[in-house]
Coordinates of C-alpha atoms and ligand atoms in Angstrom, one line a residue:
X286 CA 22.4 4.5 -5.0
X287 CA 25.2 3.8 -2.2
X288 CA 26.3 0.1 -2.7
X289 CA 25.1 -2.8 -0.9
X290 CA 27.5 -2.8 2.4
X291 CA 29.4 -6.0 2.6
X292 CA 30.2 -6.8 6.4
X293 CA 34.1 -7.1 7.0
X294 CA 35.6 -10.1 8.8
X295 CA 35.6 -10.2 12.6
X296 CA 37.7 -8.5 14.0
X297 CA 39.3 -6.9 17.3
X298 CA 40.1 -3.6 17.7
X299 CA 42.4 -2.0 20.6
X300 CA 42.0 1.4 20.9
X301 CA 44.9 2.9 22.8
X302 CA 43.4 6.3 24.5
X303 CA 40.5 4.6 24.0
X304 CA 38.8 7.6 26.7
X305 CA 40.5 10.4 24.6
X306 CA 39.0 13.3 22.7
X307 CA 39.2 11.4 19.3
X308 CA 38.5 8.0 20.1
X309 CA 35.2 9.7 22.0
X310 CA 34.1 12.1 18.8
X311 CA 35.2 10.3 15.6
X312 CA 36.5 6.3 16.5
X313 CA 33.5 5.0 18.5
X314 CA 30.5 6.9 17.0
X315 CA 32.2 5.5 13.5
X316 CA 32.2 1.9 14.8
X317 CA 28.6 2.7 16.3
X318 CA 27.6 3.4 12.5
X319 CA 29.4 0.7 11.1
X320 CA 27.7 -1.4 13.3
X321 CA 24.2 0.1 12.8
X322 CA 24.9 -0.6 9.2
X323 CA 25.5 -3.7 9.1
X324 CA 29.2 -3.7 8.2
X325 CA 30.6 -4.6 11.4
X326 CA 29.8 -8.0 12.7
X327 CA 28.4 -8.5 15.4
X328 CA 30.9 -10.8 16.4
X329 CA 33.6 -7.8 16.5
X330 CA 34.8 -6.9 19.7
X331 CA 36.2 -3.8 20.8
X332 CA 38.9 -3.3 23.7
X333 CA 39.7 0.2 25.2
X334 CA 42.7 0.8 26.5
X335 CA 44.3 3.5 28.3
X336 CA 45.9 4.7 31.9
X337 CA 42.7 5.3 33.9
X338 CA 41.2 3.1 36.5
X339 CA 37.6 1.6 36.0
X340 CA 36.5 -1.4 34.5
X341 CA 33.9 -2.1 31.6
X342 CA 31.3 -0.9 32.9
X343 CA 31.9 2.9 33.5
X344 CA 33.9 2.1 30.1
X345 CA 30.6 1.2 28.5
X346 CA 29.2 4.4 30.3
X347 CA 31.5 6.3 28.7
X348 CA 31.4 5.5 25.4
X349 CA 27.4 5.7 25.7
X350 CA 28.0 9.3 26.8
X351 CA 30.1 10.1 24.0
X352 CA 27.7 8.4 21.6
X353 CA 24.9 10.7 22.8
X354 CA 27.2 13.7 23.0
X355 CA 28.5 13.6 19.0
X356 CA 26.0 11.7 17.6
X357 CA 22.5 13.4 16.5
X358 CA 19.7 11.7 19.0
X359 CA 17.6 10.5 16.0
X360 CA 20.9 8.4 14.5
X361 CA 21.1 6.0 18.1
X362 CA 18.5 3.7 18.2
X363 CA 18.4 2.0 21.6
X364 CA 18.5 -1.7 20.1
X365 CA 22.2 -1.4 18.1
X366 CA 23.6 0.8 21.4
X367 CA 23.3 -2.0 23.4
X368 CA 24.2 -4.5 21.0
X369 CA 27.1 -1.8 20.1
X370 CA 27.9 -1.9 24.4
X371 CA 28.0 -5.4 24.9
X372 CA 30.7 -5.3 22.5
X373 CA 32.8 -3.5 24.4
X374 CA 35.4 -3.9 26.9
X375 CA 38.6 -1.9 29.2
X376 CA 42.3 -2.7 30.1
X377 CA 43.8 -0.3 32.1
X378 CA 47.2 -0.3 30.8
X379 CA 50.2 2.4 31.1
X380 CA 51.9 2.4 27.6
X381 CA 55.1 2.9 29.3
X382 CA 54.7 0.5 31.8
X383 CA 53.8 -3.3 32.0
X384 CA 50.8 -3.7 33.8
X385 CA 47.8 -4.8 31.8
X386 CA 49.1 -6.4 28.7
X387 CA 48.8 -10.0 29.7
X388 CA 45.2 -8.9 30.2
X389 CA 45.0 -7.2 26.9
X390 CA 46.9 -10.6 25.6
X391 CA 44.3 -12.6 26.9
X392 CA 41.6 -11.2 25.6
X393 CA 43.2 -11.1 21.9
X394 CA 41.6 -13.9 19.9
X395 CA 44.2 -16.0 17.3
X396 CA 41.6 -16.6 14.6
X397 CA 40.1 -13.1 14.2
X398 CA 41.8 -9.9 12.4
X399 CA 43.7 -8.0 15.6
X400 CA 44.3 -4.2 15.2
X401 CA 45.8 -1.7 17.4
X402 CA 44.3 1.7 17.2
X403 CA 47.2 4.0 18.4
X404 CA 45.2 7.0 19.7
X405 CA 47.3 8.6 21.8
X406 CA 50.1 11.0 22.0
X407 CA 52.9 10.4 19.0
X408 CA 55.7 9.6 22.5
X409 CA 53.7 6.7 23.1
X410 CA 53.4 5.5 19.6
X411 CA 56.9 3.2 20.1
X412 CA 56.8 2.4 23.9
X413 CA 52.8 1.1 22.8
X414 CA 54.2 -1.0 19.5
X415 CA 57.6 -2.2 21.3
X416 CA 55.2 -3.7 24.5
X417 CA 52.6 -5.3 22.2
X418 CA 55.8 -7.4 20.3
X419 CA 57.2 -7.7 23.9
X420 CA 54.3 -9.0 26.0
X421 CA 53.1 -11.5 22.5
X422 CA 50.1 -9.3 22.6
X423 CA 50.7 -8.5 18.3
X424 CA 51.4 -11.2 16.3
X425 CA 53.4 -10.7 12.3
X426 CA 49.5 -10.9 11.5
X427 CA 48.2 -8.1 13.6
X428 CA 47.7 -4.3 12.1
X429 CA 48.5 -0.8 13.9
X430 CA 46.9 1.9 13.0
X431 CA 49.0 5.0 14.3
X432 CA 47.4 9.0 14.1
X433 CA 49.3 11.7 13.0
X434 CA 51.3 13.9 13.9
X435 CA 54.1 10.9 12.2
X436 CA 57.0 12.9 13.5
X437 CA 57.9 16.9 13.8
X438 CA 60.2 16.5 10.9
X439 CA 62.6 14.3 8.3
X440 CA 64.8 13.3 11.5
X441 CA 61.8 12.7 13.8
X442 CA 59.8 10.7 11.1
X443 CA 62.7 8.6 10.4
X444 CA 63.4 7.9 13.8
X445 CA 59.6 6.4 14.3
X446 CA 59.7 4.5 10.7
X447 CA 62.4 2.8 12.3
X448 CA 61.2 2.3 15.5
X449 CA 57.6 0.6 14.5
X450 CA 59.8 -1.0 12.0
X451 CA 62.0 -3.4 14.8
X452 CA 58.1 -5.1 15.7
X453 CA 55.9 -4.5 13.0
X454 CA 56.4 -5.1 9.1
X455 CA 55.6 -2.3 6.4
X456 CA 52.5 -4.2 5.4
X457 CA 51.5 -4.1 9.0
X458 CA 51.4 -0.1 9.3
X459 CA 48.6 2.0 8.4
X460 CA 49.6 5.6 9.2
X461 CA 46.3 7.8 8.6
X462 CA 45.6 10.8 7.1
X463 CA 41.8 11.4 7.6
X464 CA 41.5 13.3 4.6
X465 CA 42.5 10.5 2.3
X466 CA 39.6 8.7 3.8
X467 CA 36.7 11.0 2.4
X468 CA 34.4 10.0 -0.2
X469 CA 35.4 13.0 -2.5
X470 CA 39.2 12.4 -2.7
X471 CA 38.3 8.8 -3.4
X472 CA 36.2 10.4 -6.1
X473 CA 38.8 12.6 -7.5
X474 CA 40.5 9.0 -8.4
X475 CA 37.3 7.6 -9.4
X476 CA 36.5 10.7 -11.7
X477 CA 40.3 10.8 -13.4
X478 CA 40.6 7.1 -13.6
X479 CA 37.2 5.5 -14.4
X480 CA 36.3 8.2 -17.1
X481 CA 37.8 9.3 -20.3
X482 CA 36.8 12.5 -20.2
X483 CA 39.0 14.5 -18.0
X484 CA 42.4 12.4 -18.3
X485 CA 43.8 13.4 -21.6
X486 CA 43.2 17.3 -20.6
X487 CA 44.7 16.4 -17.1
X488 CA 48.0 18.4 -17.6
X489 CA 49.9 21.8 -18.3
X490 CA 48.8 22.2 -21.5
X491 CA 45.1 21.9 -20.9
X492 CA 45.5 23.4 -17.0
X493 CA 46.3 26.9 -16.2
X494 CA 46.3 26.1 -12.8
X495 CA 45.6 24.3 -9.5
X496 CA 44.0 25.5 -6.2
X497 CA 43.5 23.7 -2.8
X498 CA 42.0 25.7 -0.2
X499 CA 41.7 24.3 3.2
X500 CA 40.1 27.1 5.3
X501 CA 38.7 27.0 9.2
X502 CA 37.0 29.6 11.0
X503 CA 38.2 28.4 14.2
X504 CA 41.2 29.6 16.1
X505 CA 43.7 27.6 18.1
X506 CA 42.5 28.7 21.5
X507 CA 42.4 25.6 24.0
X508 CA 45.5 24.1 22.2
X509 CA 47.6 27.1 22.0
X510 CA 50.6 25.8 23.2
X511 CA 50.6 22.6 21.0
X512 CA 49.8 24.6 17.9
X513 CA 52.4 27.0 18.7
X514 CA 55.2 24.4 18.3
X515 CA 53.6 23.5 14.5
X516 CA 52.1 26.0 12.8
X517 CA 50.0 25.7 9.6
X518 CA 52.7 24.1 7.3
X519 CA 53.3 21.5 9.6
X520 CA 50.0 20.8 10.6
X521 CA 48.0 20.9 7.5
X522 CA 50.7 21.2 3.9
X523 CA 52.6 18.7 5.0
X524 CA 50.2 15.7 5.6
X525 CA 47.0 16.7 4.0
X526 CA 47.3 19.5 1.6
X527 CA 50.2 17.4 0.0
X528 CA 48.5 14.0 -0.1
X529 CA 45.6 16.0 -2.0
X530 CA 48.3 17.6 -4.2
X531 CA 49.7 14.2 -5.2
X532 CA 46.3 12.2 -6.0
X533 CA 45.8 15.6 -8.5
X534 CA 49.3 15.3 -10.2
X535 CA 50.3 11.3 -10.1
X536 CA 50.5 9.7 -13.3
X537 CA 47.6 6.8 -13.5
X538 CA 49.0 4.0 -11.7
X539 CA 48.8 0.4 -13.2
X540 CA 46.2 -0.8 -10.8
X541 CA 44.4 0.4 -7.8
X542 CA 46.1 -1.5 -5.5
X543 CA 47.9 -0.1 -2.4
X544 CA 51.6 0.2 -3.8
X545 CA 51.2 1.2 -7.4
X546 CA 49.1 4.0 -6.0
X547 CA 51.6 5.1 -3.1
X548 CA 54.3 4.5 -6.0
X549 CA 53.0 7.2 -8.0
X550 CA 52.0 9.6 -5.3
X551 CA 55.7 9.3 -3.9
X552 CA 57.0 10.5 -7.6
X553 CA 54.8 13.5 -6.9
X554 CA 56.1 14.1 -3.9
X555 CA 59.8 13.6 -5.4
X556 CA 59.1 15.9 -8.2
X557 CA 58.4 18.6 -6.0
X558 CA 60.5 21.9 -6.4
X559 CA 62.0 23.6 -3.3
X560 CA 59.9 26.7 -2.9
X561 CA 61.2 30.2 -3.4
X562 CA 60.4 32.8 -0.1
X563 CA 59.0 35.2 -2.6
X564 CA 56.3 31.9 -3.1
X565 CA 55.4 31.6 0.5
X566 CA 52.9 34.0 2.8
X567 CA 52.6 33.3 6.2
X568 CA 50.4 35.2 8.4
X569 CA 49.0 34.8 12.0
X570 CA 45.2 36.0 12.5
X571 CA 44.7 39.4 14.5
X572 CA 42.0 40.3 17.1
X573 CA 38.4 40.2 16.2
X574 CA 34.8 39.0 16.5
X575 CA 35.9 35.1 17.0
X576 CA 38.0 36.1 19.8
X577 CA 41.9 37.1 20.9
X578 CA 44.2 37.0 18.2
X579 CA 46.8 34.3 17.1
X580 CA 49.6 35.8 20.2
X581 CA 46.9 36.1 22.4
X582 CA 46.0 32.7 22.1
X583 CA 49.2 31.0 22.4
X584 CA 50.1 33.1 25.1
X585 CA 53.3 34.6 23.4
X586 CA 53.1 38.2 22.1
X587 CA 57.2 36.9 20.3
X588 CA 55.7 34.0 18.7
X589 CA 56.9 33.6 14.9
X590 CA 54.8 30.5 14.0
X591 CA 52.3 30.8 10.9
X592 CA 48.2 30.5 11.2
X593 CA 48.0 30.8 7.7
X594 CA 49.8 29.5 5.1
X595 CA 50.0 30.3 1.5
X596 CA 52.5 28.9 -1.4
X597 CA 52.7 28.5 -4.8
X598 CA 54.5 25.3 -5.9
X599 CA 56.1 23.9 -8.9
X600 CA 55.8 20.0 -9.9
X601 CA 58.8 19.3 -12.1
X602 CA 57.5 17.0 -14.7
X603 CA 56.8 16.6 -18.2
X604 CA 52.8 16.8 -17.2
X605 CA 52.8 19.6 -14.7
X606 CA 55.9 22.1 -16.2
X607 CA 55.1 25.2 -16.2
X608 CA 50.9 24.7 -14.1
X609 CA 51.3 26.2 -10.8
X610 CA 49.6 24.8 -7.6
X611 CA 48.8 27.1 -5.3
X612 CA 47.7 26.2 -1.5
X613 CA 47.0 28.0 0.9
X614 CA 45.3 26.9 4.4
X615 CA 44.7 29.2 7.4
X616 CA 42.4 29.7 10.8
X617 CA 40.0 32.1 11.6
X618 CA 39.3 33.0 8.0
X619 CA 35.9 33.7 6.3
X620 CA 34.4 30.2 6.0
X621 CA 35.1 26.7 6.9
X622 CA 36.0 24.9 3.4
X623 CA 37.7 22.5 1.8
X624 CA 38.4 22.9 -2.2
X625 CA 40.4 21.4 -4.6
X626 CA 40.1 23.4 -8.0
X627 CA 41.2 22.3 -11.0
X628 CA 40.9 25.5 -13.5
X629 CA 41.2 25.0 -17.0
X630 CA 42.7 27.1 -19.8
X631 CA 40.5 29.3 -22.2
X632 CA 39.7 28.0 -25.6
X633 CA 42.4 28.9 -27.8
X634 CA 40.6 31.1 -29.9
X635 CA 37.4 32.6 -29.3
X636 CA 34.4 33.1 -31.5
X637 CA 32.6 34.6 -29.5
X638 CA 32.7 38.6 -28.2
X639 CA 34.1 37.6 -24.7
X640 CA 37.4 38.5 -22.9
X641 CA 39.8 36.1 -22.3
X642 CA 41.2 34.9 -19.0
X643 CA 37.5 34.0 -18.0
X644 CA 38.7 30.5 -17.0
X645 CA 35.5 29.2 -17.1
X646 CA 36.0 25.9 -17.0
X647 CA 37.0 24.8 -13.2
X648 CA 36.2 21.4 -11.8
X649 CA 36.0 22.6 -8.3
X650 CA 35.9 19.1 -6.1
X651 CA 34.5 19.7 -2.4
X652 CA 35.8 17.9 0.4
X653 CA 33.6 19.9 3.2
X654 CA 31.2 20.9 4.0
X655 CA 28.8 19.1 1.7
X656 CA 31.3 17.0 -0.3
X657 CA 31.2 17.4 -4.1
X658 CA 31.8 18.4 -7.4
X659 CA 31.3 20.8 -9.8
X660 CA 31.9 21.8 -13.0
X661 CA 31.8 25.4 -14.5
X662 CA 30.6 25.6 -18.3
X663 CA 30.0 28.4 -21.0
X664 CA 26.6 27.4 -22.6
X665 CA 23.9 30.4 -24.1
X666 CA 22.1 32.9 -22.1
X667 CA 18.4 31.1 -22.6
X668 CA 15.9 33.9 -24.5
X669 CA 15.7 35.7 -27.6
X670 CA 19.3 38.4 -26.7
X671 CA 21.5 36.8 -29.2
X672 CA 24.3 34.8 -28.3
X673 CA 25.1 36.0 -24.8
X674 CA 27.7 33.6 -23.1
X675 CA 27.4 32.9 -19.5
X676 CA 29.0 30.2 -16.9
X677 CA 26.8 27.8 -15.2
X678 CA 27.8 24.9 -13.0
X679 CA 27.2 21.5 -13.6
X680 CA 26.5 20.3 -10.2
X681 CA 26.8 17.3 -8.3
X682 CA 26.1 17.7 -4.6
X683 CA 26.6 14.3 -3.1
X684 CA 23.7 15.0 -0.7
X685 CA 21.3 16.1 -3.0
X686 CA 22.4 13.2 -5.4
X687 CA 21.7 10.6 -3.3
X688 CA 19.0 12.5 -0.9
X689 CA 18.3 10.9 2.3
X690 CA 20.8 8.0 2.0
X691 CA 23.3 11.1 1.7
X692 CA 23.7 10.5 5.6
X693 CA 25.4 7.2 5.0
X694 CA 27.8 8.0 3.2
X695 CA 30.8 6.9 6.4
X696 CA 32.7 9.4 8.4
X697 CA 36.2 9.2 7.1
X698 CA 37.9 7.5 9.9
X699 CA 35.3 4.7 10.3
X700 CA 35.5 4.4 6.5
X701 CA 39.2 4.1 7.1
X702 CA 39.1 1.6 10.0
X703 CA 37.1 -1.2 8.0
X704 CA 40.2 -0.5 5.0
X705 CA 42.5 -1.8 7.9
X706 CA 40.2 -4.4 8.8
X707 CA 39.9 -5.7 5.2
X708 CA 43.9 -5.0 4.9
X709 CA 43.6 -2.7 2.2
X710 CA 46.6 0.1 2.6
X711 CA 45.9 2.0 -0.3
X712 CA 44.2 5.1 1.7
X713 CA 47.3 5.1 4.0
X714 CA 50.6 6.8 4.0
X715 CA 54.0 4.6 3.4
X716 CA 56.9 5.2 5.1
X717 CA 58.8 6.5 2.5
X718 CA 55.9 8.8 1.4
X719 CA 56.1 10.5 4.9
X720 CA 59.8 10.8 5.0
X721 CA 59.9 12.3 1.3
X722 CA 57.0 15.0 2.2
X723 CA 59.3 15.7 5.4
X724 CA 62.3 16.2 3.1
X725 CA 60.4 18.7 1.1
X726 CA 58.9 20.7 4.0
X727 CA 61.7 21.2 6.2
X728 CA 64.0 23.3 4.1
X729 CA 61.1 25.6 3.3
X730 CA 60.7 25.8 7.3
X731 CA 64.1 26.2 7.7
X732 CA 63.9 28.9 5.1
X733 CA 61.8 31.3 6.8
X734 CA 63.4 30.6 9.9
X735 CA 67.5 31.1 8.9
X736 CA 65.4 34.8 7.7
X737 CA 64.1 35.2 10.8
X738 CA 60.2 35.5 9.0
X739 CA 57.5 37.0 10.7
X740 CA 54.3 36.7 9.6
X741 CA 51.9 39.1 8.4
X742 CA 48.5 39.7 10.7
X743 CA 45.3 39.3 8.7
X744 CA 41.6 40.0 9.9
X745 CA 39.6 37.3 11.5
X746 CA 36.7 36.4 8.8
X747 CA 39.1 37.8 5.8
X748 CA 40.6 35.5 3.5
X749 CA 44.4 35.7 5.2
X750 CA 46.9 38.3 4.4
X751 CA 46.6 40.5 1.3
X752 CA 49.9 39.3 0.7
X753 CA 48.1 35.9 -0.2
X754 CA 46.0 37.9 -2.9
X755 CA 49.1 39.2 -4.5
X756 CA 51.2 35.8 -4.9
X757 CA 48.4 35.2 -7.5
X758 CA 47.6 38.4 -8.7
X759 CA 51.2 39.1 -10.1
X760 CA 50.8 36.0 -12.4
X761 CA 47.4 37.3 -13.5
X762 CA 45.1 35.2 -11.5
X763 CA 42.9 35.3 -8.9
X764 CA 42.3 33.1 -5.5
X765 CA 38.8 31.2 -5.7
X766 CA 36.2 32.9 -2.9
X767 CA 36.3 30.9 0.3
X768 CA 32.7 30.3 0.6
X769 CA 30.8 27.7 2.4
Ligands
LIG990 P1 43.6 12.9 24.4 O1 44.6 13.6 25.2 O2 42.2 13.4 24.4 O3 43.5 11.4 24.8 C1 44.7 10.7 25.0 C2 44.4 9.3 25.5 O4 45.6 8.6 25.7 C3 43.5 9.2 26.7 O5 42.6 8.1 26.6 C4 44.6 8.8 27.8 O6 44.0 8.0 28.9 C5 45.5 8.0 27.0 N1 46.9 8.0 27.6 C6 47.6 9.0 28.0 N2 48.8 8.6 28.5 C7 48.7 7.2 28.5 C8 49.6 6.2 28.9 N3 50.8 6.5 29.5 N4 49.2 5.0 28.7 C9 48.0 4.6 28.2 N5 47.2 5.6 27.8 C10 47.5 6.9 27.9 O7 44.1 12.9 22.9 P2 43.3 12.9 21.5 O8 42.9 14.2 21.2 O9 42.3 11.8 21.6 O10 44.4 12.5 20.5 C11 45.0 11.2 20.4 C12 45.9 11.1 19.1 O11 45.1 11.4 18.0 C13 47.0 12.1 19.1 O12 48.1 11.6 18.5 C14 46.5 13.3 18.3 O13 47.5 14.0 17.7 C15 45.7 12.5 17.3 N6 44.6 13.3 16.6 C16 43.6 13.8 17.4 C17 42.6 14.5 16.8 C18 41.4 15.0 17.6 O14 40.5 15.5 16.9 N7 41.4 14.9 18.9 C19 42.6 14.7 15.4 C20 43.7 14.2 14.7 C21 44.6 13.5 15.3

């Protein structure tokens, strides 16, 4: 059932931080599938590149470690890790310094794709692109590929738009957002665009409403002090949870092609009301059976920034007046999930001896674990009882669907990596959409702060504040269980 994989061009690919923690659990063991999959060619080559010493050989080590750290034992076969090896190679280079880019330069073939991986800290994200112009490693034809955080807010995103702007072209750019990378939110195009079924009920009149949960059951210990200086809106509304809000609300765009989809998710974006503080609930997870709570773990028993976030948001249109979205992401809650859940209205008028505001239709789209859909519908109680209504889901569990080739379906990011290669942007964010989802997000910060907000604690392995429960309740409705 998964299509026949069509190997990308050759390519090579630069990972700056190439010995980091991402480049070392997602990046490589991506490639290593890729490879082992017989999308990558063989004649790819891949360069790592950061500050410390060593050579390719302990670089090869490394990565083999890595491989056999985050990869299951039975997915490595010997043959394609070699093969995987040989394709590898170091440059010790200081981003801020210029040691080690005539080396990278001479390793850069001219009739291959080139990309840049910038896995390191956002500060080196300019000194990295400004050196690669400088030192004619990056030609106008080569692609960067540059992790998130993009900027701390409006005025630091626009500051880095502009920088990568001076050396590398628009087209050139391809910020990334892992979650745009997963099978299911390519579905949720896939399912509103190639179908008739669900578009012409795809608005307010049809929808009572919208959920996205994105819940974790881990805490921020070991990055404490990082967390601590971004909290859950910055972290997780503004990139992700908004990207998923916008493939939900845009208007069908006139192709799927890279602008006319980024066109319409920046009107989304744009259409965005400011949010009202009664319409946020922040909260910060207490002690408990996962560990110290949220102060505890940042080391500052005065610390105002949010572990939890919940909001209900307005998308000023002629589709979405009057449908609420309401998000909500936090740590340390019950389960680790990720839902998008589109709940429809009741049927106008019931024949049947049930009470309304059953909502039984939701098409509940799984991002992880086990990514999916499913659609709640009314059908018969089976047997002789009369006409007894119940719900049952219509399921589509894209592991059970496609049973063991479930396991190829790709890792977001290496998924991601061969769209760069193949120069397809369409999975990436633009410029301007990053700059227009800072321009929402930091009055609402700046909200809470001018009142000197502090959040509310909630119990580790709850569902966040009760305060969460309520910004549904007091419209009548109820938050979806978060429920691996
Ligand atoms: P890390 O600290 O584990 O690795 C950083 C890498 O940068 C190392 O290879 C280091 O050698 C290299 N480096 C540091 N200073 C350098 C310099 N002056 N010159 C050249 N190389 C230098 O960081 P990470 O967790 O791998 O994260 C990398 C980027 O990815 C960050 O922007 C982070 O926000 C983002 N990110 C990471 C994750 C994750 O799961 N780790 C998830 C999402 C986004």
């Amino acid at each position: 059932m998964v299509a026949r994989i069509i190997p990308v061009d050759p390519f090579d690919l630069v990972i700056f931080g190439g010995t980091g923690d991402l480049a070392r659990r997602k990046i490589l063991p991506g490639l290593y599938r890729r490879l082992a999959d017989g999308q990558m060619p063989p004649e790819a080559r891949l360069i790592g590149a950061a500050r410390s010493g060593g050579g390719d050989s302990e670089f090869r080590e490394s990565v083999r470690k890595a491989l056999e750290e985050f990869m299951p034992a039975d997915a490595l076969d010997q043959k394609v890790l070699e093969q995987f090896l040989e394709m590898i190679s170091y440059v010790q280079i200081d981003a801020k310094g210029d040691k080690g880019w005539a080396k990278l330069r001479s390793k850069m073939r001219e009739d291959v794709v080139n990309v840049f991986y910038f896995s390191v800290a956002p500060s080196l994200f300019e000194p990295i692109a400004e050196r690669l112009k400088q030192h004619g490693v990056a030609d106008d034809e080569a692609r960067i590929v540059v992790e998130k955080p993009f900027g701390q807010d409006l005025e630091t995103a626009r500051a880095l738009n502009a920088s990568l702007a001076l050396h590398f072209d628009e087209t050139q750019i391809y910020r990334i957002d892992h979650y745009l990378g997963k099978e299911t939110v390519q579905n949720l195009m896939a399912v509103r665009f190639g179908n008739m079924l669900f578009e012409p009920l795809w608005n307010s009149q049809y929808i009572d409403h919208i959920q996205i949960t994105v819940a974790e059951t881990v805490g921020v210990s070991g990055r404490g002090e990082y967390y601590d200086r971004i909290g859950a809106m910055r972290d997780m509304v503004q990139n992700h949870i908004l990207q998923l809000l916008c493939l939900i609300a845009m208007e069908p765009p006139s192709r799927y092609s890279p602008d006319a989809v980024r066109d319409e998710k920046l009107k989304v974006i744009r259409a965005l009301d400011p949010v009202e503080p009664d319409d946020i609930v922040r909260g910060q997870y207490g002690e408990g059976p996962g560990g110290p709570s949220y102060l505890d773990d940042v080391g500052d028993p005065r610390s105002r920034t949010e572990s939890f976030i919940a909001m209900r948001l307005e998308v000023s249109n002629w589709r979405w007046a009057g449908t609420p979205f309401y998000l909500r992401t936090g740590k340390r809650l019950k389960a680790r999930t990720s839902e998008i859940a589109i709940v429809f209205k009741d049927a106008p008028h019931s024949i049947f001896d049930v009470p309304r505001g059953r909502h039984s239709n939701v098409l509940s789209i799984r991002l992880q674990p086990n990514e999916g859909m499913q659609l709640g519908v009314t059908i018969k109680e089976p047997g002789p009882g009369g006409m007894r209504l119940i719900d049952v889901p219509l399921d589509m569990s894209f592991a059970e669907a496609l049973g063991e080739r479930a396991s190829e379906i790709p890792d977001a990011y290496e998924r991601l990596i061969m769209d760069v290669v193949r120069g397809n942007q369409t999975l990436f964010m633009r410029g301007d959409e990053v700059e227009a989802a800072w321009a929402w997000t930091d009055p609402v910060i700046a909200g809470w702060e001018a009142r000197g907000h502090i959040p509310s604690p909630y119990d580790q392995g709850s569902s966040g504040p009760d305060d969460a429960l309520m910004l549904l309740h007091r419209d009548g409705r109820r938050w979806r269980e978060i429920r691996s």
